[in-house]
Coordinates of C-alpha atoms in Angstrom, one line a residue:
M1216 CA 15.5 -54.6 -14.2
T1217 CA 17.2 -51.6 -15.7
S1218 CA 14.6 -51.3 -18.5
T1219 CA 11.7 -51.9 -16.0
C1220 CA 13.0 -49.1 -13.7
G1221 CA 13.6 -46.9 -16.7
T1222 CA 9.9 -47.2 -17.7
H1223 CA 8.9 -46.3 -14.0
A1224 CA 7.3 -49.7 -13.5
C1225 CA 8.9 -49.9 -10.0
G1226 CA 7.4 -46.7 -8.8
C1227 CA 10.5 -44.8 -8.0
G1228 CA 10.4 -42.7 -11.1
S1229 CA 6.6 -42.2 -10.9
A1230 CA 7.0 -40.6 -7.5
S1231 CA 9.5 -38.1 -8.9
A1232 CA 7.2 -37.3 -11.8
S1233 CA 4.3 -36.8 -9.3
D1234 CA 6.5 -34.4 -7.2
S1235 CA 7.4 -32.5 -10.4
A1236 CA 3.8 -32.2 -11.4
S1237 CA 2.9 -31.0 -7.9
D1238 CA 5.6 -28.3 -8.1
Q1239 CA 4.3 -27.2 -11.5
A1240 CA 0.7 -27.1 -10.2
E1241 CA 1.8 -24.9 -7.3
V1242 CA 3.4 -22.2 -9.5
A1243 CA 1.2 -19.1 -9.9
R1244 CA 0.9 -17.9 -13.4
I1245 CA -0.6 -15.1 -15.5
N1246 CA -1.4 -16.3 -19.0
G1247 CA 1.1 -19.1 -18.5
V1248 CA 3.9 -16.8 -17.3
A1249 CA 5.3 -18.0 -14.0
L1250 CA 5.3 -15.5 -11.1
H1251 CA 7.9 -17.4 -9.1
A1252 CA 10.2 -20.4 -9.2
A1253 CA 8.8 -23.9 -8.6
G1254 CA 8.8 -24.7 -4.9
A1255 CA 8.9 -21.0 -3.8
Q1256 CA 6.0 -19.6 -1.9
P1257 CA 6.0 -15.8 -1.9
P1258 CA 3.7 -14.2 0.7
G1259 CA 0.2 -13.4 -0.5
D1260 CA 0.6 -9.7 -0.8
M1261 CA 3.8 -10.1 -2.7
L1262 CA 2.3 -12.6 -5.0
R1263 CA -0.7 -10.4 -5.8
Q1264 CA 1.6 -7.5 -6.5
R1265 CA 3.6 -9.6 -8.9
A1266 CA 0.4 -10.7 -10.6
C1267 CA -0.7 -7.1 -11.1
T1268 CA 2.6 -6.1 -12.4
E1269 CA 2.6 -9.0 -14.8
L1270 CA -0.9 -8.1 -16.0
L1271 CA 0.4 -4.6 -16.8
R1272 CA 3.7 -5.9 -18.4
Q1273 CA 1.8 -8.2 -20.7
Q1274 CA -0.7 -5.4 -21.6
A1275 CA 2.2 -3.1 -22.5
Q1276 CA 3.5 -5.8 -24.9
R1277 CA 0.1 -6.1 -26.5
Q1278 CA 0.0 -2.3 -26.9
G1279 CA 3.4 -2.3 -28.6
L1280 CA 5.1 -0.4 -25.8
L1281 CA 7.4 -3.3 -24.8
A1282 CA 9.4 -5.8 -26.9
E1283 CA 7.8 -9.2 -27.2
D1284 CA 11.0 -10.9 -26.0
D1285 CA 10.9 -9.1 -22.6
A1286 CA 10.4 -11.5 -19.8
P1287 CA 10.0 -11.1 -16.0
G1288 CA 12.4 -12.7 -13.6
L1289 CA 11.2 -15.5 -11.3
D1290 CA 12.2 -13.3 -8.3
G1291 CA 9.5 -10.8 -9.3
A1292 CA 12.0 -8.3 -10.8
T1293 CA 11.0 -6.5 -14.0
S1294 CA 13.4 -5.0 -16.5
A1295 CA 14.0 -1.3 -16.7
A1296 CA 12.3 -1.3 -20.1
A1297 CA 9.2 -3.0 -18.7
A1298 CA 9.0 -0.5 -15.9
Q1299 CA 9.1 2.4 -18.3
A1300 CA 6.6 0.7 -20.6
I1301 CA 4.2 0.2 -17.7
E1302 CA 4.5 3.9 -16.8
R1303 CA 3.6 4.8 -20.4
L1304 CA 0.7 2.4 -20.5
L1305 CA -0.8 3.8 -17.3
E1306 CA -0.4 7.4 -18.6
Q1307 CA -2.4 6.4 -21.7
A1308 CA -5.0 4.1 -20.0
L1309 CA -5.8 6.1 -16.8
Q1310 CA -7.6 9.3 -17.5
V1311 CA -7.8 11.0 -14.1
P1312 CA -9.8 14.3 -14.1
E1313 CA -8.6 17.3 -12.1
P1314 CA -10.7 17.6 -8.9
S1315 CA -13.1 20.4 -8.9
E1316 CA -13.1 23.3 -6.3
A1317 CA -16.4 22.0 -5.0
A1318 CA -14.9 18.5 -4.4
C1319 CA -11.9 20.1 -2.6
R1320 CA -14.2 22.2 -0.4
R1321 CA -16.2 19.1 0.5
Y1322 CA -13.0 17.3 1.5
H1323 CA -11.9 20.3 3.6
A1324 CA -15.2 20.4 5.4
A1325 CA -15.0 16.7 6.1
H1326 CA -11.4 16.9 7.3
P1327 CA -11.1 20.3 9.2
G1328 CA -7.7 19.3 10.6
F1329 CA -6.1 18.8 7.2
G1330 CA -2.9 20.8 6.9
S1331 CA -3.3 22.3 10.4
Q1332 CA -0.3 23.7 12.2
G1333 CA 0.3 21.4 15.1
E1334 CA 0.1 22.1 18.8
R1335 CA 3.1 24.0 20.2
A1336 CA 4.4 24.5 23.8
H1337 CA 7.0 26.7 25.3
L1338 CA 9.1 24.4 27.5
R1339 CA 11.9 24.5 30.0
H1340 CA 13.4 21.4 31.6
V1341 CA 16.1 20.1 33.9
L1342 CA 17.6 16.8 32.5
F1343 CA 19.0 14.2 34.8
A1344 CA 20.8 12.1 32.2
V1345 CA 21.0 8.3 32.6
T1346 CA 24.5 7.4 31.7
P1347 CA 26.5 4.1 32.0
G1348 CA 27.4 3.4 35.6
V1349 CA 25.0 5.9 37.1
D1350 CA 22.9 4.8 40.1
V1351 CA 19.4 5.2 38.7
S1352 CA 17.7 4.9 42.1
L1353 CA 19.8 7.8 43.5
L1354 CA 19.3 9.8 40.3
R1355 CA 15.6 9.4 40.6
Q1356 CA 15.6 10.5 44.2
R1357 CA 17.5 13.6 43.4
A1358 CA 15.2 14.4 40.5
E1359 CA 12.1 13.9 42.6
R1360 CA 13.4 16.2 45.4
L1361 CA 14.0 18.9 42.8
L1362 CA 10.6 18.3 41.2
L1363 CA 8.9 18.9 44.6
E1364 CA 11.1 21.9 45.3
L1365 CA 10.3 23.6 42.0
R1366 CA 6.5 22.8 42.2
C1367 CA 6.5 24.5 45.6
A1368 CA 8.6 27.5 44.4
D1369 CA 6.6 30.7 44.3
D1370 CA 9.0 33.1 42.6
G1371 CA 7.6 33.3 39.1
G1372 CA 10.3 31.2 37.5
P1373 CA 13.8 32.3 38.5
R1374 CA 14.4 29.3 40.8
F1375 CA 13.7 26.9 37.9
A1376 CA 16.4 28.7 35.8
E1377 CA 18.8 28.5 38.7
A1378 CA 18.1 24.8 39.1
A1379 CA 18.6 24.1 35.4
G1380 CA 22.0 25.9 35.4
E1381 CA 23.0 23.8 38.5
W1382 CA 21.7 20.4 37.8
S1383 CA 20.7 19.9 34.1
N1384 CA 22.8 17.7 31.9
C1385 CA 21.4 19.4 28.8
P1386 CA 23.2 22.4 27.1
S1387 CA 19.9 24.3 27.6
G1388 CA 20.9 24.6 31.3
A1389 CA 23.0 27.5 30.3
Q1390 CA 19.8 29.3 29.2
G1391 CA 17.8 28.3 32.3
G1392 CA 16.6 25.1 30.7
D1393 CA 14.7 27.0 28.0
L1394 CA 13.9 24.8 25.0
G1395 CA 11.8 27.5 23.3
W1396 CA 8.6 26.7 21.3
L1397 CA 8.4 23.1 20.3
T1398 CA 5.9 20.8 18.5
P1399 CA 5.5 17.1 19.1
E1400 CA 7.6 16.4 16.1
D1401 CA 10.5 18.3 17.6
C1402 CA 10.7 15.9 20.6
A1403 CA 11.5 12.2 21.2
P1404 CA 8.1 10.4 20.9
E1405 CA 8.0 9.2 24.5
F1406 CA 8.7 12.8 25.7
A1407 CA 6.0 14.2 23.4
R1408 CA 3.4 11.8 24.7
E1409 CA 4.0 13.0 28.2
V1410 CA 4.0 16.7 27.4
F1411 CA 1.5 17.3 24.6
G1412 CA -2.2 16.6 24.2
S1413 CA -3.2 18.2 27.6
Q1414 CA -3.9 21.6 29.0
E1415 CA -1.3 21.5 31.8
V1416 CA 0.7 24.6 32.3
G1417 CA 3.5 25.1 34.9
V1418 CA 5.9 22.5 36.4
L1419 CA 4.4 19.1 35.6
A1420 CA 3.5 17.0 38.6
R1421 CA 5.6 14.1 37.4
L1422 CA 9.0 13.3 36.1
V1423 CA 9.0 12.8 32.3
H1424 CA 11.0 9.8 31.1
S1425 CA 12.8 9.7 27.8
R1426 CA 15.6 7.9 26.2
F1427 CA 17.9 10.6 27.5
G1428 CA 17.0 10.3 31.1
L1429 CA 14.6 12.0 33.7
H1430 CA 13.2 15.4 33.0
V1431 CA 11.6 18.0 35.3
V1432 CA 9.5 19.9 32.8
Q1433 CA 7.9 23.3 33.0
V1434 CA 5.3 24.2 30.4
C1435 CA 5.5 28.0 30.2
A1436 CA 2.7 28.4 27.6
R1437 CA 0.7 26.4 25.1
K1438 CA -0.7 27.2 21.6
P1439 CA -3.3 24.7 20.3
A1440 CA -3.2 23.4 16.7
Q1441 CA -4.4 26.0 14.2
P1442 CA -6.6 24.9 11.4
Q1443 CA -5.7 26.3 7.9
A1444 CA -8.1 28.2 5.7
F1445 CA -9.3 26.5 2.5
D1446 CA -7.2 28.7 0.2
Q1447 CA -4.1 27.7 2.1
V1448 CA -4.6 23.9 1.7
Q1449 CA -6.6 23.7 -1.6
A1450 CA -3.6 22.6 -3.7
S1451 CA -2.7 19.9 -1.2
I1452 CA -6.2 18.7 -1.0
A1453 CA -6.3 18.5 -4.8
L1454 CA -3.2 16.3 -4.8
V1455 CA -4.9 14.0 -2.3
L1456 CA -8.1 13.7 -4.4
R1457 CA -6.1 13.2 -7.6
Q1458 CA -4.2 10.4 -6.0
Q1459 CA -7.4 8.7 -4.7
A1460 CA -8.9 9.0 -8.2
W1461 CA -5.8 7.5 -9.8
V1462 CA -5.8 4.6 -7.3
N1463 CA -9.5 3.8 -8.1
A1464 CA -8.8 4.0 -11.9
L1465 CA -5.9 1.6 -11.5
R1466 CA -7.9 -0.9 -9.6
Q1467 CA -10.7 -0.8 -12.2
Y1468 CA -8.1 -1.2 -15.0
L1469 CA -6.5 -4.2 -13.2
Q1470 CA -10.0 -5.7 -12.8
L1471 CA -10.5 -5.5 -16.6
L1472 CA -7.1 -7.0 -17.3
A1473 CA -7.6 -9.9 -14.8
G1474 CA -11.1 -10.6 -16.2
S1475 CA -9.6 -11.3 -19.6
A1476 CA -6.5 -13.2 -18.4
E1477 CA -5.9 -16.8 -17.4
V1478 CA -5.0 -16.4 -13.7
E1479 CA -3.6 -19.5 -11.9
G1480 CA -2.6 -19.9 -8.2
V1481 CA -3.3 -16.3 -7.0
Q1482 CA -6.5 -14.6 -5.9
L1483 CA -7.1 -11.2 -7.5
D1484 CA -9.9 -9.2 -6.0
A1485 CA -10.2 -5.8 -7.6
A1486 CA -11.0 -4.1 -4.3
D1487 CA -7.8 -5.5 -2.7
S1488 CA -5.5 -5.5 -5.7
P1489 CA -2.1 -4.1 -4.6
L1490 CA -0.7 -1.1 -6.4
V1491 CA 2.2 -1.4 -8.7
Q1492 CA 5.3 0.0 -6.9

């Protein structure tokens, strides 16, 4: 019986061999080099990124930029030497021309808001802070009463400053609630959504909610986003176009490498190939 089982005649050993063969078949490889450990199942995007990196690592070896004994880890990690070799490989292989002024002008015409200085608003507010233990219902009632009072005030603004000094839980209360000129990026996102993107001026008709509490907000003035002249953004546009050209060149290069490689267990589409990080 021992010799029979040892030759897998009983079937117990053959099942193990079948499992092993299945594990081997499920391992994705580039030219026979495994991209992950047997039994592991990296997400699709991660697997494609590893495959692209391995294509470049092997090409760097073929170009003599990386030692033949360099090997990737089964966790997708590459050595520092491999990372440097890939950078040198791409510097040699990807010839990206400088974008012309005409191309930059076409991009600027198609993207008139590129580099524009954002909308700004001169704001004042009275903050009713929501703190632990506060009765939110009573706090809201107090804020709504003040909101109605300030919307009805017809004094040109002094009453708002007095109310901010009396009620606001923000340090700006000492300056009449004045926050100065702000952009959406200067504010909490939920506050910015309520205040920016409209033409409202004066005390807003609603309480503005934020992570800090309830705000009575006065928009003193607004300045719309200001588009930038071509000369002011030409250098930035050139960087964008150069990066786009580099990405396209990399995708084409990876397509060529994949076309001449033995690719197993991973789908590589040139149009969707992930970039090497």
